[in-house]
Coordinates of C-alpha atoms and ligand atoms in Angstrom, one line a residue:
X1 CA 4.8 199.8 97.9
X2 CA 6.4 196.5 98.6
X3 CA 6.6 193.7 96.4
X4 CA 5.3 189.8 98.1
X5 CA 6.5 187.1 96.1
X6 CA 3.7 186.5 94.5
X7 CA 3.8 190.0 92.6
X8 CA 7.8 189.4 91.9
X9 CA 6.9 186.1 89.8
X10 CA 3.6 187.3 88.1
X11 CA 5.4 190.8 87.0
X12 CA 8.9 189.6 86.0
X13 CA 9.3 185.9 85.8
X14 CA 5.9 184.6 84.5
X15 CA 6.2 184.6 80.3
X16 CA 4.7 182.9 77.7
X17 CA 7.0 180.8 75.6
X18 CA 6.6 179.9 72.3
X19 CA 7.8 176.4 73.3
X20 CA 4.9 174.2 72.3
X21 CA 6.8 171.5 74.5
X22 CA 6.0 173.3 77.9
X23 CA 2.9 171.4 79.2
X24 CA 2.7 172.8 82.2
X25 CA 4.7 176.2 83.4
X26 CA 5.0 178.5 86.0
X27 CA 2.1 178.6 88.3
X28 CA 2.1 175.1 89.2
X29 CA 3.9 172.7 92.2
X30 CA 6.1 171.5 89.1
X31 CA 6.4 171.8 85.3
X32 CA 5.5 169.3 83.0
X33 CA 8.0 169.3 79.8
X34 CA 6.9 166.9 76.5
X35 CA 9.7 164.6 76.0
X36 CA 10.7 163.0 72.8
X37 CA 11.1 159.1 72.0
X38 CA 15.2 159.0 70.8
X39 CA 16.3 162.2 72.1
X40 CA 18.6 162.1 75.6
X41 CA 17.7 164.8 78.3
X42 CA 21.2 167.1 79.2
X43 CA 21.1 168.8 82.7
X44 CA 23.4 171.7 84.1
X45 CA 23.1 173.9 86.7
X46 CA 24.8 177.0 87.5
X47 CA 25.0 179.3 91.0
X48 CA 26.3 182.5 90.9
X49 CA 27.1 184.7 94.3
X50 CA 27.3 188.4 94.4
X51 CA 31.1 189.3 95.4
X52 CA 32.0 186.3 94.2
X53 CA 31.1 185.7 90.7
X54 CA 29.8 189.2 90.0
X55 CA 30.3 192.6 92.2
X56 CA 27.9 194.7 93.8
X57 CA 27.9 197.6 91.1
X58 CA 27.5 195.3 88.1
X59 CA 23.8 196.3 86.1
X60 CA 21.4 193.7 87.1
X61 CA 20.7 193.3 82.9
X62 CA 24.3 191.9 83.1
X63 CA 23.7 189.8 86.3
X64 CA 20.2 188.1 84.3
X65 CA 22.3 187.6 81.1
X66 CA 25.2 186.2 82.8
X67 CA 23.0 183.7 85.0
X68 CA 21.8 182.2 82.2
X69 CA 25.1 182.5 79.9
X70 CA 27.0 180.2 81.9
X71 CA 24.4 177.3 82.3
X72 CA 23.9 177.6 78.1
X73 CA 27.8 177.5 77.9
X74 CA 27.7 174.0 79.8
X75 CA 24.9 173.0 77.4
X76 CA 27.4 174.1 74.5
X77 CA 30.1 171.9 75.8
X78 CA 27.3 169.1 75.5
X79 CA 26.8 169.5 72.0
X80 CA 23.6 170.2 73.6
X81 CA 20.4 172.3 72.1
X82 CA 18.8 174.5 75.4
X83 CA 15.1 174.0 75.8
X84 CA 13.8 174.6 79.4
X85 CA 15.1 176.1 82.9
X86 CA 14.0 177.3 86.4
X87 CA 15.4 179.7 88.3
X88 CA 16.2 180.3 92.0
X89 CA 16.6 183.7 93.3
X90 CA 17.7 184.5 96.9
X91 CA 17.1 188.2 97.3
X92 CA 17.7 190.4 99.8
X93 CA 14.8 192.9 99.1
X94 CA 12.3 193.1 96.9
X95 CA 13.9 196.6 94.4
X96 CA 11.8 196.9 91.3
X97 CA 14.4 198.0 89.5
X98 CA 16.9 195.6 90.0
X99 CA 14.1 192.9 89.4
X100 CA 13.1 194.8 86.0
X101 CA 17.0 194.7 84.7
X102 CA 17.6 191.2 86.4
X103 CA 14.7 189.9 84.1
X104 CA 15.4 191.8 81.2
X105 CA 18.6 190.4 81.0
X106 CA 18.2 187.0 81.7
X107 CA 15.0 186.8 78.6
X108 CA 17.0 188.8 76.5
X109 CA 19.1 185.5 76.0
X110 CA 16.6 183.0 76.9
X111 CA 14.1 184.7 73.7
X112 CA 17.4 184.9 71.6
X113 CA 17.5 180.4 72.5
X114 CA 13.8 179.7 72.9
X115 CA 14.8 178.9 76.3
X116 CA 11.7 178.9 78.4
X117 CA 11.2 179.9 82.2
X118 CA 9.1 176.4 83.9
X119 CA 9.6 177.5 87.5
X120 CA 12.1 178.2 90.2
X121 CA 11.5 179.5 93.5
X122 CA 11.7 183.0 95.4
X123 CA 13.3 183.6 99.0
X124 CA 14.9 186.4 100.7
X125 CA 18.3 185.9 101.5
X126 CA 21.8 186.7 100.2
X127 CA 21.7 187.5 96.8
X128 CA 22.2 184.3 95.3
X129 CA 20.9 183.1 91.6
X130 CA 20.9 180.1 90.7
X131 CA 19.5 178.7 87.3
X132 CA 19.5 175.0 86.1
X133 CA 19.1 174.5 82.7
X134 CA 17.6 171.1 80.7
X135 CA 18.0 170.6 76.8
X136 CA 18.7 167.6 74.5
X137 CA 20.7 165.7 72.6
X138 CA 20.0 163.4 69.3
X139 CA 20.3 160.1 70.3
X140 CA 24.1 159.3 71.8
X141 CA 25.7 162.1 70.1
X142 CA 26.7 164.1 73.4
X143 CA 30.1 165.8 73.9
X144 CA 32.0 164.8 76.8
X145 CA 35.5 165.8 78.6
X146 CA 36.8 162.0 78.3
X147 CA 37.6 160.9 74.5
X148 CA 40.6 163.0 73.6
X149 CA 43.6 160.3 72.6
X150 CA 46.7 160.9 72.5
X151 CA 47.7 162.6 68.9
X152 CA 44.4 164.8 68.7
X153 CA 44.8 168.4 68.0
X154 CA 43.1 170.9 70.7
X155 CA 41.5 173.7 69.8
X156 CA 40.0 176.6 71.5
X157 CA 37.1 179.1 70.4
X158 CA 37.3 182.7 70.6
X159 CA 39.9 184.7 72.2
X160 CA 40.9 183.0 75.8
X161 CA 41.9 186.0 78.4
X162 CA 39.8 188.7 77.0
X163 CA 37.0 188.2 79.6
X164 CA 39.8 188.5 82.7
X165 CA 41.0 191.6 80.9
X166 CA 37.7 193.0 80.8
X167 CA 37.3 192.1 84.7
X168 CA 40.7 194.1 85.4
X169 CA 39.8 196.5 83.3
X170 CA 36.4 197.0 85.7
X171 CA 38.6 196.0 88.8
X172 CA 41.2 198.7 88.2
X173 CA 39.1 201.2 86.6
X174 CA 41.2 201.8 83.5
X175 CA 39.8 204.1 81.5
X176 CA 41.1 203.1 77.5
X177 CA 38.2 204.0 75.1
X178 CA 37.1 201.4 72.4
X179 CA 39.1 198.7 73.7
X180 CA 38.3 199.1 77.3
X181 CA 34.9 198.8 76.4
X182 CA 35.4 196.0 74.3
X183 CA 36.8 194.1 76.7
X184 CA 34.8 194.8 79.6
X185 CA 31.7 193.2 77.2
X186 CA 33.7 190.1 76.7
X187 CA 33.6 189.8 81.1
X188 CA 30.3 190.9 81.2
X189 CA 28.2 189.5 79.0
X190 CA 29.9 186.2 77.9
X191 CA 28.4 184.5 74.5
X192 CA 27.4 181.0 74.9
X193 CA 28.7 178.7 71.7
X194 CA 25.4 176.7 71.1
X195 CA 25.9 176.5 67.7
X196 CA 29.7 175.4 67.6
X197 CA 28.9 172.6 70.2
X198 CA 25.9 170.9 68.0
X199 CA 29.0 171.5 64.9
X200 CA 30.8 169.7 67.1
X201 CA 28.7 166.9 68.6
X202 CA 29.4 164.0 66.3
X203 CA 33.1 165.1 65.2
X204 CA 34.8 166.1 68.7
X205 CA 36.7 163.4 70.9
X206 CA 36.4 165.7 73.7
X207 CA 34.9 169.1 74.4
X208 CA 34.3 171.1 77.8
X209 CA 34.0 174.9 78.4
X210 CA 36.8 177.0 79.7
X211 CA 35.7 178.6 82.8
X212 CA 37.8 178.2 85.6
X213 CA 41.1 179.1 83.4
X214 CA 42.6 177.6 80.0
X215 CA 45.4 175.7 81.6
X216 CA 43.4 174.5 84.7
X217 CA 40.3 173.2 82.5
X218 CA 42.7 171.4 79.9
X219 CA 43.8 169.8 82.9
X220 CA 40.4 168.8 83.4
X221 CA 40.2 167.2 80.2
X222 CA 43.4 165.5 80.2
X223 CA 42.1 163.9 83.3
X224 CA 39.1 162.8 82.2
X225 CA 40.8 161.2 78.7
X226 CA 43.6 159.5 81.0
X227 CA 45.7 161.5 78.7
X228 CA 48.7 164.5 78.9
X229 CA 49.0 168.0 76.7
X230 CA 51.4 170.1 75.2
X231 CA 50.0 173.3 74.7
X232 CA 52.1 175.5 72.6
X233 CA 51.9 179.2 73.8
X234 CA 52.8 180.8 70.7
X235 CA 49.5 179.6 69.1
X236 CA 47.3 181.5 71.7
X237 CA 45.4 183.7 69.5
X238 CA 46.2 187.6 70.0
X239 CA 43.8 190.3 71.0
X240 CA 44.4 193.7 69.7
X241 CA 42.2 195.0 72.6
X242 CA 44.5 193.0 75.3
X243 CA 47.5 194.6 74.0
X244 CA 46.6 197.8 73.5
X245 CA 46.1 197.8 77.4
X246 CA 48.3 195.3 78.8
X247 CA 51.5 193.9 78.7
X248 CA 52.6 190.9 77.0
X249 CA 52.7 188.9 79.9
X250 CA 49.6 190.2 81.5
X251 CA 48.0 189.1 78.2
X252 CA 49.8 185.7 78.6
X253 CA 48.3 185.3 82.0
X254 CA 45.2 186.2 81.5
X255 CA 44.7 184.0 78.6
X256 CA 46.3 180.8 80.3
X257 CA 45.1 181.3 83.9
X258 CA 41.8 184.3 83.6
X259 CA 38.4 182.6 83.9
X260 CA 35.2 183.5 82.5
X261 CA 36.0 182.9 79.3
X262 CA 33.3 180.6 78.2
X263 CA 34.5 179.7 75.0
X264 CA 34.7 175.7 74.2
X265 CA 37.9 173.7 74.0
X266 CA 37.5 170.8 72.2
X267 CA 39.5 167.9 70.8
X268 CA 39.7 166.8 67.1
X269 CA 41.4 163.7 65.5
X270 CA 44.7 164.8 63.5
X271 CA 43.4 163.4 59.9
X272 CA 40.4 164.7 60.3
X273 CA 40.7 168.1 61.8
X274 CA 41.3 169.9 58.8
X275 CA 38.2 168.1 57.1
X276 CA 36.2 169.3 59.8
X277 CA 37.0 172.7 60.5
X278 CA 36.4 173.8 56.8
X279 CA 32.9 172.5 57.1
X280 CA 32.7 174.5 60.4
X281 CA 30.0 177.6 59.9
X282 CA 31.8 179.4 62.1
X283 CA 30.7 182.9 64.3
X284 CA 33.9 183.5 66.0
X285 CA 37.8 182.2 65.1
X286 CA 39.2 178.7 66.3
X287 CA 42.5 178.2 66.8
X288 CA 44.7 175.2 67.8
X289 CA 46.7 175.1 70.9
X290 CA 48.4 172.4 71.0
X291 CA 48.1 168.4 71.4
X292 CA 47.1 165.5 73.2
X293 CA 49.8 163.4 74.5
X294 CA 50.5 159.9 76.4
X295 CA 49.4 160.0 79.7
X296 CA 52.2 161.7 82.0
X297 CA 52.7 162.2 85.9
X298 CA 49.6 163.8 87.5
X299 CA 51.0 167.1 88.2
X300 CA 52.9 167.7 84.7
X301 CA 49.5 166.5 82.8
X302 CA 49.6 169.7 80.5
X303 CA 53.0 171.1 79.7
X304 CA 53.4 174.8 78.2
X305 CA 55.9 175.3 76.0
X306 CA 57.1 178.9 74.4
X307 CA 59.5 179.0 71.9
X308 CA 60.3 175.4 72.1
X309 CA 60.8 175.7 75.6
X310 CA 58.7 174.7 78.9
X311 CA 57.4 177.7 80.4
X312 CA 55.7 178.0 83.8
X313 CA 53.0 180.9 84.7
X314 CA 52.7 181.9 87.9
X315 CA 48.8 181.8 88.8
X316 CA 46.5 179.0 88.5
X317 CA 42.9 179.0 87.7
X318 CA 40.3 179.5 89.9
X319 CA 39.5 177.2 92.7
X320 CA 36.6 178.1 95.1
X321 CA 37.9 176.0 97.8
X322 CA 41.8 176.8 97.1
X323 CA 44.0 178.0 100.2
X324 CA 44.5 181.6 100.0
X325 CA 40.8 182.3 98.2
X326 CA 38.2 184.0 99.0
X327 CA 34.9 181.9 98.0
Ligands
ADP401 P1 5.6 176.0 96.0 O1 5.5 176.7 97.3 O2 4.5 175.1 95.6 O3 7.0 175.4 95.8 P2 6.1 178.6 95.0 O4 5.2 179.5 95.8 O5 7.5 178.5 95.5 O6 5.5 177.2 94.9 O7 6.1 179.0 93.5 C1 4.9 179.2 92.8 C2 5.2 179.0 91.3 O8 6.0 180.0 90.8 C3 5.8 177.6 91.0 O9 5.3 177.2 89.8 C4 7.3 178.0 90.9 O10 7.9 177.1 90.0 C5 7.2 179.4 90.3 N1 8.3 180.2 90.7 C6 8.7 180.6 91.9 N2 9.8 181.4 91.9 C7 10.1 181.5 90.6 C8 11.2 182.2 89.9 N3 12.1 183.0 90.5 N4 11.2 182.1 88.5 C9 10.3 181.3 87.9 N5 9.3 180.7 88.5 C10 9.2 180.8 89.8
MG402 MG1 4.1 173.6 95.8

């Protein structure tokens, strides 16, 4: 039996929230959301491309979590709490199964953020998912890339390189027990850091979340603050799982240049960071990096040292639209 459209959204994407703010939901030509007097509406969106951001074999309960993982890790970076989302799917066929895992996935971590489903739209195509995600901040208390000054301490959460390990560990097949499996969790199903960003909203100069690559995105940051970075490589934090598998400088690589990551980097003022992170209620580690600095020469923005010396790595993050990638 084939399913029409129709059937797809009534069995798998129609649900009930408990959100007492979703006037009007699925079913509709549009949602209608309640919005609240003081609070400022934070918008993200997020497409994801099988081959490119996930391969073919990869469980469709991964594919849903991951979808919505990566738009609630923007929100994150806002210092943003995640309310409401529609989805668009481009399928090329109508498989129950994959639609049952797909969905699974994706509510699995919208239930676990009393994210709710408003609407989307369903067409046959490519497989192609995209999910755009709305939520709130108080009043003008918002995270943004641009505020680091020079002097601030960078910090990054989590363990940077462990997701790209996981992806090469898929990629290449190894086969390493425990820490094989760890890692491949890290890639697949990434964990958005909600509740660090709304620590961090009103004591951050600058947050973002590493996705494209450590390096590249702290580049990002720097541009946005009209500032430089030293980032000292001997502060990366380790991961027994990495090294059990990898070499030292795979690890290095992974953690400056692997993307996926979804952990926030963030900026805090020098006098204050200690103040703050001991308040921090913290679910994973947070380390410092390295430092702002005075604005530099575009190209040299962020400078690596190791050891006391400047050290170069080889790859880049990831660029859709870079010569010599696929995208
Ligand atoms: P229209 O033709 O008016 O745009 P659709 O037939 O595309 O409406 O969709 C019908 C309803 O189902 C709308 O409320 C739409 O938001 C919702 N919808 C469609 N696809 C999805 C989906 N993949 N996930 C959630 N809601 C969806
Ligand atoms: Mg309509």
């Amino acid at each position: 039996m084939s399913l029409g459209e129709f059937d797809i959204i009534a069995r798998y994407f129609a649900r009930k929230s408990a959100r007492s703010d979703v006037l009007l939901g699925i079913g509709d030509d549009a949602a209608v959301v309640d919005s609240h007097a003081g609070r400022k509406l934070v918008v993200a969106v997020d497409t994801i491309v099988e081959g490119v951001h996930f391969l073919a074999n990869i469980d469709p309960v991964d594919i849903g979590y991951r979808a919505l993982a990566v738009n609630l890790s923007d929100v994150a970076a806002m210092g943003a709490e995640p309310a409401w989302m529609t989805l668009s799917l481009s399928l090329p066929r109508a498989n129950e199964q994959w639609l049952d895992g797909f969905a699974r996935g994706l509510f699995e971590l919208a239930n676990e953020y009393n994210v709710a489903l408003v609407g989307g739209d369903t067409v046959r195509g490519p497989l192609v998912i995209t999910v755009q995600i709305a939520g709130w901040v108080e009043a003008d208390a918002w995270l943004a890339r641009s505020g680091a000054k020079p002097g601030d301490l960078i910090f990054v959460s989590g363990i940077p390189g462990e997701a790209a390990a996981g992806l090469a560990v898929i990629q290449r097949r190894i086969l390493g027990g425990e820490s094989a499996a760890f890692l491949t969790h890290r890639f697949l199903r990434p964990r958005p850091r909600i509740e660090l960003g709304r620590q961090l909203r009103t004591v951050a100069t600058a947050a973002m979340d590493v996705s494209d690559g450590l390096l590249t995105d702290l580049k990002k940051l720097c541009a946005a603050s009209g500032c430089g970075a030293q980032l000292n490589v001997d502060l990366l934090p380790e991961s027994a799982a990495m090294r059990e598998l990898f070499e030292v400088d795979d690890c290095l690589q992974y953690a400056l240049s692997g993307g996926d990551d979804y952990e926030l980097l963030f900026t805090l003022p020098p006098d204050q960071a200690l103040a703050v992170l001991s308040k921090l209620q913290l679910q994973q580690r947070v380390t410092q990096i390295g430092v702002i600095t005075a604005p530099t020469s575009d190209d040299a923005r962020v400078q690596c040292l190791r050891n006391g010396r400047p050290f170069r790595i080889e790859r880049g993050g990831y660029d859709h639209f870079a010569a010599g990638k696929q995208g």
